[in-house]
Amino acid sequence: MTIMTPTRLSDGRELLYFDAGEEAAGRHRDPEQVRDRRSLPARGTDAGQVRFDELIGEWVAVAAHRQDRTHLPPEDECPLCPSDGARRTEIPAGYEVAVFENRFPSFGPRHGILPADPGPEVGEVAEPAYGRCEVIAFTDSHTGSFSQLPYDRVRTVVDAWAQRTEALSALPGVQQVFCFENRGAEIGVTLHHPHGQIYAYPYVPPRSVRMAKQARRHFLRSGGLESQTAAILAAERADGSRMVLEGRHFSAYVPFAARWPLEVHLVPHRQAADLAGLHGEERDELAELYPELLRRFDALYDSPTPYIAAWHQAPVDAELRPAGHLHLQLTSPRRAAGKLKYLAGSEAAMGAFINDTVPEETAARLREAATA
Amino acid sequence: MTIMTPTRLSDGRELLYFDAGEEAAGRHRDPEQVRDRRSLPARGTDAGQVRFDELIGEWVAVAAHRQDRTHLPPEDECPLCPSDGARRTEIPAGYEVAVFENRFPSFGPRHGILPADPGPEVGEVAEPAYGRCEVIAFTDSHTGSFSQLPYDRVRTVVDAWAQRTEALSALPGVQQVFCFENRGAEIGVTLHHPHGQIYAYPYVPPRSVRMAKQARRHFLRSGGLESQTAAILAAERADGSRMVLEGRHFSAYVPFAARWPLEVHLVPHRQAADLAGLHGEERDELAELYPELLRRFDALYDSPTPYIAAWHQAPVDAELRPAGHLHLQLTSPRRAAGKLKYLAGSEAAMGAFINDTVPEETAARLREAATA
């Protein structure tokens, strides 16, 4: 059983400990153990901006207020390791899984409701960057990776994601909760301690809008009986050529129109809107299959594969939500040992992806990948 | 006066020489000078695929047929340098500007018309990757950069872009012509010879669709009197805080909702649909201002700034085209000396951009950038 213990850092930010059971949780109820001994100045309420890009019709966060943020600390001052004597970090006590508010967030700390998209009229439309950005530390050990976490720890992470998804979805103005992990120096990650992030956006992000519209069209055409993702999953399982893993509750496949040299979707068989909507047995299996997928990514090459693990959840919006069906989009830009795919002119400027790998071949490689 | 001389490579691909005047063009009418002395096997008609990504509602090119393409040659075998004795390249003769069909294209060599977007129905929808991919060599000198080309050469490049835009737009099924340059090893460019690319897509690329929709809404609301880009340009010139350059026919500014650490839009004052629609004086000024912008990008740091230079032109489609207004989107992921912005979880998976730089500050830096 996962137990959450909420605390506050010295500047007022929330820090939540997630522990697998009473014994581990007990220490986090001791005020002396969890006290942040730093004297950070109280956090202000200044938020960054979101500016409306009228050429495209999308919000862009302009995080001007982050200009003064502290630079990334040297590795022996990792902010995610537990505080230790004079070395005071973002997390005062030892822990299993910890979630805290980002000190210099792209969204937040204010909450509020953005106006509806302003459309193509000319003018400078800027609003406060409402929302929330959280960091989730997967272990208090500085080294290692998600794929190497023990089963029980992954299970706690799944519960933490689910709890945060539910809690953040209930905040005023939050339209979408996004749990993700960027892994690898090749894609710009400079903090090695195993961790992910959770963003609560004040708008439905552009790719989510497009996915939600497609999902809704399919769902309505089916008379509300079948999600688009369920239909795709059924077709993939029947075809088989792009399947990677099949479990009782989750399956993984390389999508037919994969955009990245490595791309896998991990999908619950039952139409769950988000991680919070998974029941216990589903969470149990997810805690097995997800690290297994990550290990297969790593087994393809001699060095750890950089990846983005992105949990696509249903938007909060009541109209879009019923068609939503959780899926993980796991992608890597690695196209060969030591070679990355870059998003250049066609992808970055035109949004037109060109994939030089064949999805069916990628799936075969991942099926055959030996994992320790 | 720019003169185009069409020729063919030994496998049947088109190679076009663009010369500034009769004298330079003369050599390209001599069959012995332009003969491709290689005996390449005749090019097949196999195209790659475009697959419809039903989750998002977008086409993705899967260039499976490029698996067998030749690897990038060593630098002393640059395919863009003119052939020289036994060293035979893609371009037989010395040249000013040369354009040829990519040997292993993502789109083409077949032409044809894609079906309308299939919508969210389940199923594998794949079509031949109709279209055309061309390479444009800006100089026959292996070193240097676009920003260092002499004025006359840039003027010839502008005419070449215009000619290709017009010619490719007339091919069956072509929906969008995209002239662009990726510059810098940091963004994956492995061929140093100054060159760009021209893609003729068989569909309107996803970002172009969104821009065209916004542009059309604005245009219709104005009663067909004003393009969205013209309105934005007028507002930027009136405001001034994000202006970088102002000419008689073109101006450049950092967009209000810039997505990248460095981003500038260069826009013709008159509503031209594409590069082919620019008249002589506009092309003359463009040949001055565009390299000036590139030099300012380079003046910001001690080493050349990696960039993507993307010419957004009006789609060919008769409904979308009237609202179109050419603009250059010049972007760089460089956020500090030696540091790049990576598109990680929020941008790559959700399409939600977060810009840590302030557009008004970026504009001030570019206004003050000293160029040699």
XYZ file of C-alpha atoms in Angstrom:
744
model
C 0.000 0.000 0.000
C 1.389 3.355 -1.008
C 1.256 6.053 1.645
C 1.634 9.723 0.778
C 2.994 12.111 3.385
C 2.723 15.811 2.469
C 5.258 18.324 3.767
C 6.447 21.817 2.854
C 9.868 23.147 1.937
C 11.123 26.297 3.655
C 9.905 28.548 0.841
C 6.416 27.114 0.983
C 6.605 24.632 -1.880
C 4.952 21.274 -1.427
C 7.057 18.137 -1.019
C 5.304 14.775 -0.995
C 6.821 11.502 0.132
C 5.410 8.288 -1.310
C 6.255 5.148 0.633
C 5.361 1.504 0.200
C 3.877 0.817 3.608
C 3.810 2.063 7.176
C 7.353 1.307 8.114
C 8.896 3.471 5.422
C 6.268 6.171 5.816
C 6.770 6.565 9.533
C 9.988 8.540 9.282
C 8.237 11.096 7.090
C 5.758 11.916 9.824
C 8.579 13.010 12.137
C 8.808 16.820 11.826
C 12.506 16.772 12.654
C 13.261 14.316 9.865
C 11.433 16.177 7.154
C 12.228 19.760 8.171
C 13.897 21.796 5.424
C 16.816 23.376 7.305
C 17.526 25.850 4.572
C 16.067 29.331 4.955
C 14.894 29.931 1.410
C 13.137 33.258 0.808
C 9.390 32.783 0.630
C 8.370 31.937 -2.874
C 6.759 34.816 -4.734
C 3.628 34.508 -6.782
C 5.216 35.754 -9.984
C 4.459 33.474 -12.865
C 5.974 33.449 -16.294
C 3.880 34.186 -19.342
C 2.087 32.223 -21.938
C 1.917 34.111 -25.204
C -0.478 33.245 -27.985
C 1.212 32.438 -31.283
C -1.444 33.709 -33.643
C 0.341 32.437 -36.756
C -0.206 28.858 -35.617
C -2.941 29.255 -33.064
C -1.057 27.824 -30.104
C 0.141 29.003 -26.706
C 3.902 29.267 -26.098
C 5.357 29.589 -22.593
C 7.878 32.407 -22.297
C 9.622 31.778 -19.036
C 11.245 35.175 -18.647
C 11.158 34.970 -14.872
C 13.462 31.957 -15.018
C 16.348 34.084 -16.263
C 17.635 34.422 -12.709
C 17.349 30.797 -11.772
C 20.278 29.047 -10.198
C 22.485 27.244 -12.637
C 22.639 23.511 -12.583
C 24.650 22.456 -9.575
C 27.791 20.341 -9.821
C 27.160 16.646 -9.503
C 28.291 16.423 -5.892
C 25.533 18.883 -5.038
C 22.675 16.957 -6.595
C 19.431 18.582 -5.399
C 17.577 15.256 -5.537
C 19.802 13.334 -3.151
C 18.523 13.431 0.433
C 19.959 16.175 2.641
C 22.941 14.971 4.585
C 24.286 17.058 7.451
C 25.524 20.387 6.100
C 24.639 19.397 2.563
C 21.052 20.563 2.197
C 19.087 19.611 -0.857
C 15.511 19.859 -2.090
C 14.625 16.673 -0.189
C 15.400 16.760 3.550
C 14.894 13.073 4.391
C 15.796 9.745 2.879
C 12.926 8.496 0.720
C 11.515 5.953 -1.693
C 9.696 8.247 -4.125
C 9.463 12.018 -3.657
C 7.534 14.672 -5.569
C 8.043 18.394 -5.118
C 7.173 21.649 -6.839
C 9.871 22.849 -9.213
C 11.595 25.888 -7.736
C 11.682 27.725 -11.073
C 8.623 26.384 -12.859
C 7.623 27.044 -16.462
C 4.004 26.903 -15.282
C 2.858 28.210 -11.902
C 2.903 28.754 -9.024
C -0.293 30.718 -9.635
C -3.510 29.010 -10.630
C -6.090 30.542 -12.895
C -8.113 30.053 -16.013
C -6.869 31.076 -19.433
C -9.300 32.680 -21.850
C -10.464 30.610 -24.793
C -8.009 30.620 -27.684
C -8.046 34.104 -29.123
C -8.012 33.070 -32.768
C -6.201 34.767 -35.613
C -6.815 38.403 -34.631
C -3.723 40.533 -34.480
C -2.490 41.608 -31.124
C -0.287 40.667 -28.268
C -2.157 38.191 -26.132
C -0.222 37.225 -23.033
C -1.482 35.659 -19.838
C 0.129 34.433 -16.633
C 1.624 30.961 -17.000
C -0.816 29.327 -14.633
C -0.318 25.714 -13.718
C 2.220 23.640 -11.895
C 5.510 21.872 -12.577
C 6.654 19.080 -10.325
C 9.756 16.947 -10.125
C 9.440 13.272 -9.243
C 12.497 11.515 -7.882
C 12.269 7.784 -8.511
C 14.835 6.766 -5.890
C 17.087 8.460 -3.362
C 20.079 6.762 -4.962
C 21.986 9.115 -7.252
C 22.885 6.540 -9.872
C 21.015 3.974 -11.907
C 18.015 4.292 -14.127
C 14.290 3.698 -14.093
C 14.682 0.371 -15.845
C 16.807 -0.922 -12.989
C 14.434 -0.013 -10.161
C 13.061 -2.947 -8.191
C 9.468 -3.912 -8.883
C 8.147 -2.508 -5.596
C 9.670 0.865 -6.309
C 8.148 1.071 -9.786
C 4.808 0.126 -8.271
C 5.106 3.074 -5.879
C 6.012 5.387 -8.756
C 2.864 4.277 -10.600
C 0.769 5.150 -7.556
C 2.541 8.487 -7.220
C 1.864 9.324 -10.883
C -1.771 8.335 -10.402
C -2.155 10.423 -7.251
C -0.544 13.477 -8.854
C -2.646 13.099 -11.980
C -5.816 13.114 -9.929
C -4.741 15.935 -7.614
C -3.379 18.219 -10.328
C -6.402 17.621 -12.579
C -8.543 19.087 -9.805
C -6.608 22.380 -9.608
C -8.401 25.427 -11.036
C -7.648 25.931 -14.710
C -5.553 22.813 -15.224
C -6.420 21.306 -18.602
C -3.896 18.503 -18.954
C -1.561 16.576 -16.642
C 1.569 15.196 -18.253
C 3.902 12.705 -16.552
C 7.161 12.200 -18.423
C 10.806 11.295 -18.196
C 13.606 12.660 -20.353
C 16.574 10.340 -20.112
C 20.068 10.837 -21.499
C 22.643 13.569 -21.914
C 22.135 13.253 -25.691
C 18.732 14.889 -25.354
C 19.889 17.574 -22.975
C 19.373 15.982 -19.570
C 22.008 17.357 -17.200
C 20.799 15.971 -13.893
C 21.678 12.309 -13.635
C 19.728 11.362 -10.533
C 16.832 9.197 -11.799
C 13.841 11.503 -11.998
C 10.921 12.556 -14.099
C 8.632 15.531 -14.304
C 4.940 16.227 -14.050
C 3.451 19.254 -15.818
C -0.036 20.582 -15.201
C -0.784 22.766 -18.234
C -3.308 25.605 -18.219
C -4.263 24.699 -21.798
C -4.575 21.476 -23.742
C -1.152 21.178 -25.399
C -1.174 21.296 -29.220
C -0.448 17.616 -29.879
C -2.998 16.625 -27.255
C -5.596 18.792 -28.965
C -5.025 16.993 -32.233
C -5.029 13.556 -30.647
C -8.138 14.378 -28.653
C -9.971 15.531 -31.784
C -9.108 12.372 -33.684
C -10.033 10.243 -30.673
C -13.340 12.034 -30.265
C -14.298 11.593 -33.912
C -13.651 7.873 -33.710
C -15.432 7.520 -30.387
C -18.548 9.323 -31.600
C -18.667 7.291 -34.808
C -18.558 4.115 -32.750
C -21.560 5.336 -30.792
C -19.386 5.795 -27.731
C -18.585 2.094 -27.654
C -14.937 1.996 -28.629
C -11.966 4.300 -28.179
C -9.691 4.911 -31.148
C -6.765 3.508 -29.198
C -8.696 0.319 -28.402
C -9.433 -0.124 -32.101
C -5.787 0.424 -33.026
C -4.666 -1.984 -30.326
C -7.064 -4.665 -31.568
C -5.808 -4.216 -35.120
C -2.184 -4.385 -34.015
C -2.761 -7.536 -31.974
C -4.560 -9.184 -34.892
C -1.801 -8.213 -37.324
C 1.103 -8.960 -35.018
C 3.880 -7.579 -37.192
C 4.493 -4.555 -34.982
C 3.783 -6.117 -31.577
C 6.519 -5.940 -28.950
C 4.917 -7.168 -25.724
C 1.511 -8.591 -24.821
C 0.314 -8.850 -21.261
C -3.045 -9.469 -19.645
C -3.771 -5.766 -19.166
C -1.232 -3.938 -21.286
C 0.332 -4.426 -24.695
C 3.061 -2.588 -26.561
C 3.603 -2.091 -30.275
C 5.514 0.064 -32.692
C 2.919 2.362 -34.270
C 2.177 1.894 -37.972
C 3.215 5.495 -38.703
C 6.110 5.727 -36.221
C 7.887 9.092 -36.387
C 11.069 8.214 -34.527
C 13.825 5.663 -35.174
C 12.602 3.966 -31.988
C 8.994 4.420 -30.988
C 6.719 2.175 -28.959
C 3.231 2.721 -27.585
C 2.269 0.915 -24.389
C -1.498 0.782 -24.021
C -3.911 -0.581 -21.397
C -6.405 -3.018 -22.914
C -9.234 -1.421 -20.974
C -10.099 2.178 -21.814
C -8.625 4.034 -18.839
C -8.568 7.820 -19.216
C -5.340 8.266 -17.304
C -2.979 6.689 -14.807
C -5.382 7.520 -11.988
C -7.998 5.417 -13.734
C -5.963 2.193 -13.628
C -7.071 -0.401 -11.110
C -4.737 -2.372 -8.884
C -4.057 -5.321 -11.177
C -3.402 -3.013 -14.095
C -0.926 -1.036 -12.016
C 0.751 -4.245 -10.929
C 1.301 -5.358 -14.498
C 2.357 -1.906 -15.632
C 5.081 -1.958 -12.987
C 6.439 -5.083 -14.694
C 5.983 -4.277 -18.357
C 7.092 -0.659 -18.447
C 10.609 -1.288 -17.060
C 10.808 -4.322 -19.351
C 10.213 -2.043 -22.343
C 12.893 0.346 -21.116
C 15.323 -2.562 -20.724
C 14.643 -3.608 -24.303
C 15.472 -0.114 -25.489
C 18.753 -0.363 -23.596
C 19.494 -3.845 -24.919
C 19.655 -2.589 -28.520
C 22.998 -0.840 -28.089
C 26.087 -1.001 -25.944
C 25.266 2.244 -24.154
C 22.004 3.346 -22.522
C 19.481 4.544 -25.097
C 18.332 8.153 -24.660
C 14.562 8.359 -24.554
C 11.493 10.427 -23.895
C 8.802 8.537 -22.014
C 5.568 10.479 -22.409
C 2.273 9.513 -20.788
C -0.574 10.752 -22.935
C -3.605 11.109 -20.679
C -7.110 12.311 -21.425
C -7.503 16.093 -21.157
C -9.515 17.342 -18.188
C -12.069 18.954 -20.510
C -15.478 17.275 -20.210
C -16.050 17.214 -23.959
C -12.702 15.670 -24.886
C -12.318 13.351 -21.912
C -14.784 10.532 -22.660
C -12.864 9.491 -25.778
C -9.497 9.534 -24.003
C -7.495 6.342 -23.633
C -4.190 6.457 -21.796
C -1.069 5.525 -23.695
C 2.656 5.757 -23.194
C 4.638 7.083 -26.144
C 8.224 5.931 -25.695
C 10.572 7.402 -28.294
C 14.277 7.647 -28.932
C 16.089 9.765 -31.490
C 18.891 7.179 -31.663
C 19.057 5.854 -35.209
C 22.332 3.933 -34.856
C 25.110 3.548 -32.305
C 26.418 7.066 -31.753
C 23.948 8.620 -34.210
C 20.866 10.654 -33.454
C 17.995 11.800 -35.610
C 17.740 15.570 -35.416
C 14.556 17.451 -35.990
C 15.678 19.733 -38.800
C 13.838 21.711 -41.471
C 11.108 19.280 -42.460
C 10.207 18.220 -38.932
C 10.877 21.395 -36.940
C 9.559 24.001 -39.361
C 6.914 22.062 -41.288
C 5.929 19.335 -38.822
C 6.513 16.781 -41.592
C 8.268 13.761 -40.097
C 10.512 11.499 -42.135
C 11.392 8.173 -40.583
C 14.240 6.233 -42.167
C 13.503 3.121 -40.124
C 10.781 0.597 -40.886
C 8.288 0.124 -38.029
C 7.968 -3.631 -38.674
C 11.749 -4.040 -38.487
C 11.984 -1.958 -35.327
C 9.324 -4.139 -33.719
C 11.229 -7.292 -34.654
C 14.402 -5.900 -33.094
C 12.551 -5.044 -29.888
C 10.851 -8.441 -29.743
C 14.205 -10.128 -30.009
C 16.070 -7.792 -27.664
C 17.533 -9.844 -24.842
C 17.021 -8.293 -21.442
C 18.917 -9.235 -18.335
C 19.844 38.086 -65.456
C 19.713 34.534 -64.178
C 19.906 31.826 -66.832
C 18.848 28.257 -66.119
C 20.413 25.436 -68.106
C 18.764 22.025 -67.613
C 20.781 18.823 -67.935
C 20.462 15.196 -66.851
C 22.683 13.012 -64.717
C 23.562 9.544 -65.970
C 20.735 7.893 -64.031
C 18.159 10.253 -65.473
C 17.867 12.743 -62.626
C 17.570 16.405 -63.499
C 20.459 18.781 -62.826
C 19.880 22.488 -63.361
C 22.587 25.118 -63.563
C 21.692 28.685 -62.615
C 24.102 31.344 -63.847
C 24.204 35.116 -63.565
C 24.473 35.981 -67.247
C 25.504 34.609 -70.588
C 29.184 34.261 -69.975
C 28.834 31.920 -67.029
C 25.944 30.062 -68.630
C 27.784 29.322 -71.851
C 29.898 26.517 -70.431
C 26.774 24.707 -69.303
C 25.505 24.459 -72.855
C 28.564 22.484 -73.894
C 27.551 18.798 -73.748
C 31.118 17.747 -73.029
C 31.340 20.036 -70.017
C 28.117 18.917 -68.396
C 28.211 15.225 -69.250
C 27.990 12.957 -66.205
C 30.818 10.512 -66.845
C 29.629 8.094 -64.197
C 27.522 5.161 -65.358
C 24.911 5.118 -62.642
C 22.194 2.479 -62.977
C 18.988 4.000 -64.302
C 16.946 5.319 -61.464
C 13.992 3.124 -60.570
C 10.521 4.408 -59.937
C 10.264 2.965 -56.438
C 9.073 5.547 -53.998
C 9.025 5.328 -50.238
C 5.763 5.414 -48.357
C 3.705 7.941 -46.574
C 1.699 6.393 -43.777
C -1.259 8.075 -42.152
C -0.873 8.555 -38.398
C -4.502 8.250 -37.400
C -3.846 9.130 -33.748
C -2.849 12.649 -34.780
C -4.312 12.908 -38.255
C -1.057 13.549 -40.113
C 1.011 11.872 -42.804
C 4.446 10.524 -41.864
C 7.034 9.595 -44.496
C 8.556 6.158 -43.939
C 11.571 6.078 -46.180
C 12.164 2.357 -46.078
C 13.651 2.337 -49.562
C 16.470 4.564 -48.335
C 17.859 1.773 -46.172
C 20.323 0.864 -48.904
C 21.479 4.362 -49.665
C 25.189 5.114 -49.825
C 26.651 6.344 -46.612
C 27.851 9.860 -46.348
C 31.106 10.126 -48.232
C 34.340 11.291 -46.619
C 34.962 15.003 -46.930
C 37.449 14.669 -49.743
C 34.694 13.056 -51.779
C 32.144 15.806 -51.383
C 29.329 15.084 -53.864
C 28.616 18.813 -54.295
C 32.048 19.873 -55.465
C 32.369 19.920 -59.268
C 33.719 16.767 -60.866
C 37.452 16.947 -61.353
C 39.161 14.394 -63.560
C 38.753 10.950 -62.056
C 36.835 12.359 -59.095
C 33.254 12.295 -60.283
C 30.562 13.938 -58.218
C 26.902 14.799 -58.559
C 27.785 17.964 -60.451
C 29.947 17.453 -63.562
C 30.900 21.078 -64.317
C 32.016 24.110 -62.364
C 28.996 26.233 -61.456
C 27.516 29.205 -59.664
C 24.304 27.670 -58.323
C 23.221 24.104 -59.082
C 20.026 22.226 -58.280
C 19.575 18.492 -58.704
C 17.222 15.734 -57.686
C 18.265 13.957 -54.509
C 19.501 10.465 -55.356
C 17.719 8.889 -52.378
C 14.711 11.134 -51.887
C 12.206 11.011 -49.037
C 9.567 12.102 -51.567
C 9.561 10.991 -55.197
C 10.610 10.261 -57.834
C 7.010 9.337 -58.688
C 4.297 11.933 -58.958
C 0.707 11.349 -58.036
C -2.165 12.568 -55.970
C -2.745 11.442 -52.390
C -6.300 10.750 -51.258
C -7.910 13.255 -48.906
C -6.928 12.710 -45.278
C -8.560 9.470 -44.198
C -9.680 10.673 -40.783
C -9.709 8.667 -37.561
C -10.877 5.323 -38.931
C -8.738 2.404 -37.970
C -6.629 0.819 -40.601
C -3.296 0.924 -42.268
C -3.360 3.699 -44.819
C -0.155 3.888 -46.807
C 0.474 5.555 -50.146
C 3.515 6.063 -52.344
C 5.644 8.999 -51.191
C 4.931 11.101 -54.249
C 6.774 14.373 -54.668
C 10.304 15.526 -55.181
C 13.395 16.316 -53.116
C 16.090 18.542 -54.555
C 19.470 19.685 -53.363
C 20.585 23.243 -54.062
C 24.309 23.964 -53.970
C 24.916 27.648 -53.248
C 28.496 27.740 -54.551
C 30.985 25.324 -56.055
C 33.436 26.204 -53.296
C 33.499 23.542 -50.588
C 33.974 25.914 -47.655
C 32.258 29.026 -46.405
C 28.648 29.705 -45.584
C 25.584 31.302 -47.070
C 26.166 34.505 -45.120
C 29.538 34.966 -46.795
C 28.330 34.582 -50.379
C 28.778 37.676 -52.558
C 25.637 39.669 -53.308
C 25.401 38.491 -56.926
C 25.497 34.868 -55.886
C 22.722 35.323 -53.328
C 20.694 37.088 -55.999
C 21.074 34.036 -58.241
C 20.048 31.735 -55.390
C 16.889 33.800 -54.899
C 16.032 33.376 -58.575
C 16.769 29.669 -58.381
C 14.473 29.279 -55.359
C 11.771 31.222 -57.197
C 12.110 29.144 -60.355
C 12.011 25.863 -58.439
C 9.026 26.988 -56.399
C 7.083 27.754 -59.542
C 8.156 24.616 -61.390
C 7.603 22.205 -58.518
C 4.237 23.767 -57.634
C 3.077 22.816 -61.127
C 3.902 19.105 -60.730
C 0.911 16.769 -60.342
C -0.067 16.311 -56.717
C 2.429 18.730 -55.205
C 0.749 20.611 -52.362
C 3.599 22.597 -50.864
C 7.107 23.636 -51.911
C 9.573 24.166 -49.099
C 12.992 25.787 -49.562
C 15.224 25.459 -46.525
C 18.736 25.277 -45.206
C 19.927 23.311 -42.193
C 23.283 24.682 -41.084
C 25.611 23.303 -38.433
C 26.904 19.983 -37.190
C 25.039 20.658 -33.925
C 21.750 20.033 -35.707
C 22.953 16.996 -37.571
C 24.329 18.447 -40.798
C 27.160 16.237 -41.975
C 27.837 17.704 -45.394
C 29.753 20.957 -45.045
C 29.564 22.218 -48.604
C 27.138 25.199 -48.490
C 23.823 23.848 -49.675
C 20.130 23.813 -49.001
C 17.215 21.608 -49.898
C 13.905 21.970 -51.656
C 11.043 19.602 -50.826
C 7.871 19.293 -52.869
C 5.384 17.591 -50.536
C 2.378 15.575 -51.744
C 0.363 16.942 -48.791
C 0.230 20.233 -46.955
C 2.617 19.641 -44.043
C 1.045 19.760 -40.566
C 2.456 23.126 -39.455
C 1.562 24.646 -42.815
C -1.999 23.406 -42.437
C -2.303 25.151 -39.100
C -0.703 28.355 -40.351
C -2.842 28.341 -43.461
C -6.017 27.934 -41.405
C -5.135 30.827 -39.124
C -4.133 32.956 -42.118
C -7.342 32.153 -43.936
C -9.527 33.046 -40.955
C -7.822 36.409 -40.645
C -7.938 37.061 -44.370
C -11.652 36.295 -44.634
C -12.480 38.461 -41.617
C -10.659 41.340 -43.255
C -12.817 40.918 -46.327
C -9.852 39.699 -48.302
C -8.050 42.997 -47.810
C -5.242 42.103 -45.443
C -3.121 39.032 -44.808
C -2.514 37.991 -41.229
C 1.224 38.380 -41.738
C 0.754 41.936 -43.037
C -1.240 42.785 -39.939
C 1.401 41.292 -37.658
C 4.143 43.120 -39.525
C 2.324 46.443 -39.179
C 1.866 45.880 -35.465
C 5.516 44.929 -35.014
C 6.717 47.995 -36.903
C 4.448 50.244 -34.857
C 5.598 48.704 -31.601
C 9.264 48.456 -32.475
C 10.428 46.468 -29.465
C 10.991 43.274 -31.422
C 12.182 44.747 -34.742
C 15.571 43.647 -36.039
C 15.827 45.085 -39.559
C 13.635 47.352 -41.661
C 14.084 47.725 -45.382
C 11.977 49.184 -48.174
C 10.498 45.823 -49.125
C 11.344 43.467 -46.271
C 11.473 43.697 -42.504
C 12.569 41.276 -39.815
C 11.409 40.869 -36.242
C 11.492 38.413 -33.389
C 7.945 37.058 -33.143
C 5.946 37.924 -30.033
C 5.531 34.233 -29.177
C 8.974 33.045 -30.288
C 9.509 29.330 -29.646
C 13.270 29.142 -29.990
C 16.138 30.839 -28.138
C 16.841 32.618 -31.438
C 13.972 33.143 -33.829
C 13.441 35.829 -36.462
C 10.806 36.200 -39.153
C 11.756 38.021 -42.348
C 8.674 39.190 -44.185
C 8.008 41.016 -47.473
C 5.915 44.151 -46.934
C 3.781 43.293 -49.936
C 1.679 40.151 -49.742
C 3.624 37.784 -51.979
C 2.459 34.169 -51.850
C 5.905 32.721 -52.324
C 9.410 33.410 -53.562
C 8.209 33.129 -57.156
C 5.835 35.989 -56.486
C 8.573 38.487 -55.553
C 9.337 41.135 -58.164
C 12.823 42.237 -59.121
C 13.327 45.003 -56.573
C 12.079 42.778 -53.786
C 14.498 40.038 -54.806
C 17.315 42.588 -54.934
C 16.676 43.718 -51.390
C 16.152 40.169 -50.135
C 19.612 39.291 -51.449
C 20.990 41.986 -49.150
C 18.893 41.572 -46.032
C 18.795 37.801 -45.738
C 22.580 37.309 -45.534
C 22.701 40.302 -43.187
C 20.345 38.480 -40.834
C 22.491 35.352 -41.012
C 25.587 37.431 -40.223
C 23.855 38.840 -37.161
C 23.099 35.323 -35.964
C 26.792 34.503 -36.356
C 27.891 37.723 -34.626
C 26.241 36.697 -31.358
C 28.819 34.052 -30.528
C 32.424 33.194 -31.228
C 31.511 30.215 -33.386
C 29.007 29.992 -36.260
C 25.446 29.705 -35.004
C 23.601 26.542 -36.076
C 20.296 27.412 -37.706
C 17.306 26.250 -39.672
C 16.255 28.728 -42.360
C 12.714 27.801 -43.413
C 10.774 29.569 -46.164
C 7.087 29.309 -45.410
C 5.259 29.688 -48.705
C 1.561 29.593 -49.518
C 0.251 26.066 -50.155
C -0.647 25.264 -53.755
C -4.277 24.567 -52.759
C -6.635 27.128 -54.303
C -8.623 27.580 -51.101
C -5.658 28.161 -48.820
C -3.465 30.088 -51.230
C -5.115 33.539 -51.367
C -4.395 34.188 -47.679
C -0.780 33.099 -47.969
C 2.026 35.541 -47.301
C 5.613 34.388 -47.646
C 7.827 34.503 -44.598
C 11.202 33.200 -43.588
C 11.378 31.549 -40.172
C 14.997 31.607 -39.067
C 15.587 29.684 -35.846
C 18.478 28.438 -33.790
C 18.437 26.058 -30.845
C 21.539 27.752 -29.397
C 20.650 29.182 -26.016
C 24.161 30.073 -24.888
C 27.716 29.513 -26.089
C 28.081 25.734 -26.289
C 24.512 25.106 -25.122
C 21.554 23.975 -27.175
C 17.868 23.828 -26.445
C 16.648 20.275 -26.953
C 13.097 19.410 -27.822
C 12.300 17.093 -24.951
C 9.067 15.873 -23.375
C 6.973 19.028 -23.408
C 7.909 20.087 -26.940
C 8.393 16.733 -28.683
C 5.535 14.762 -27.166
C 3.007 17.493 -26.340
C 3.909 20.239 -28.823
C 4.025 22.675 -25.890
C 7.017 24.970 -26.373
C 8.784 26.622 -23.468
C 11.137 29.466 -24.330
C 13.528 30.610 -21.626
C 14.589 33.684 -23.599
C 12.637 36.916 -23.834
C 11.745 37.907 -27.418
C 12.280 41.628 -26.736
C 15.764 40.932 -25.346
C 16.652 38.677 -28.268
C 15.593 41.433 -30.670
C 17.771 43.973 -28.862
C 20.769 41.637 -29.098
C 20.196 41.146 -32.819
C 19.730 44.872 -33.438
C 23.034 45.560 -31.732
C 24.933 42.637 -33.263
C 27.920 44.023 -35.133
C 28.397 42.463 -38.551
C 31.584 42.627 -40.501
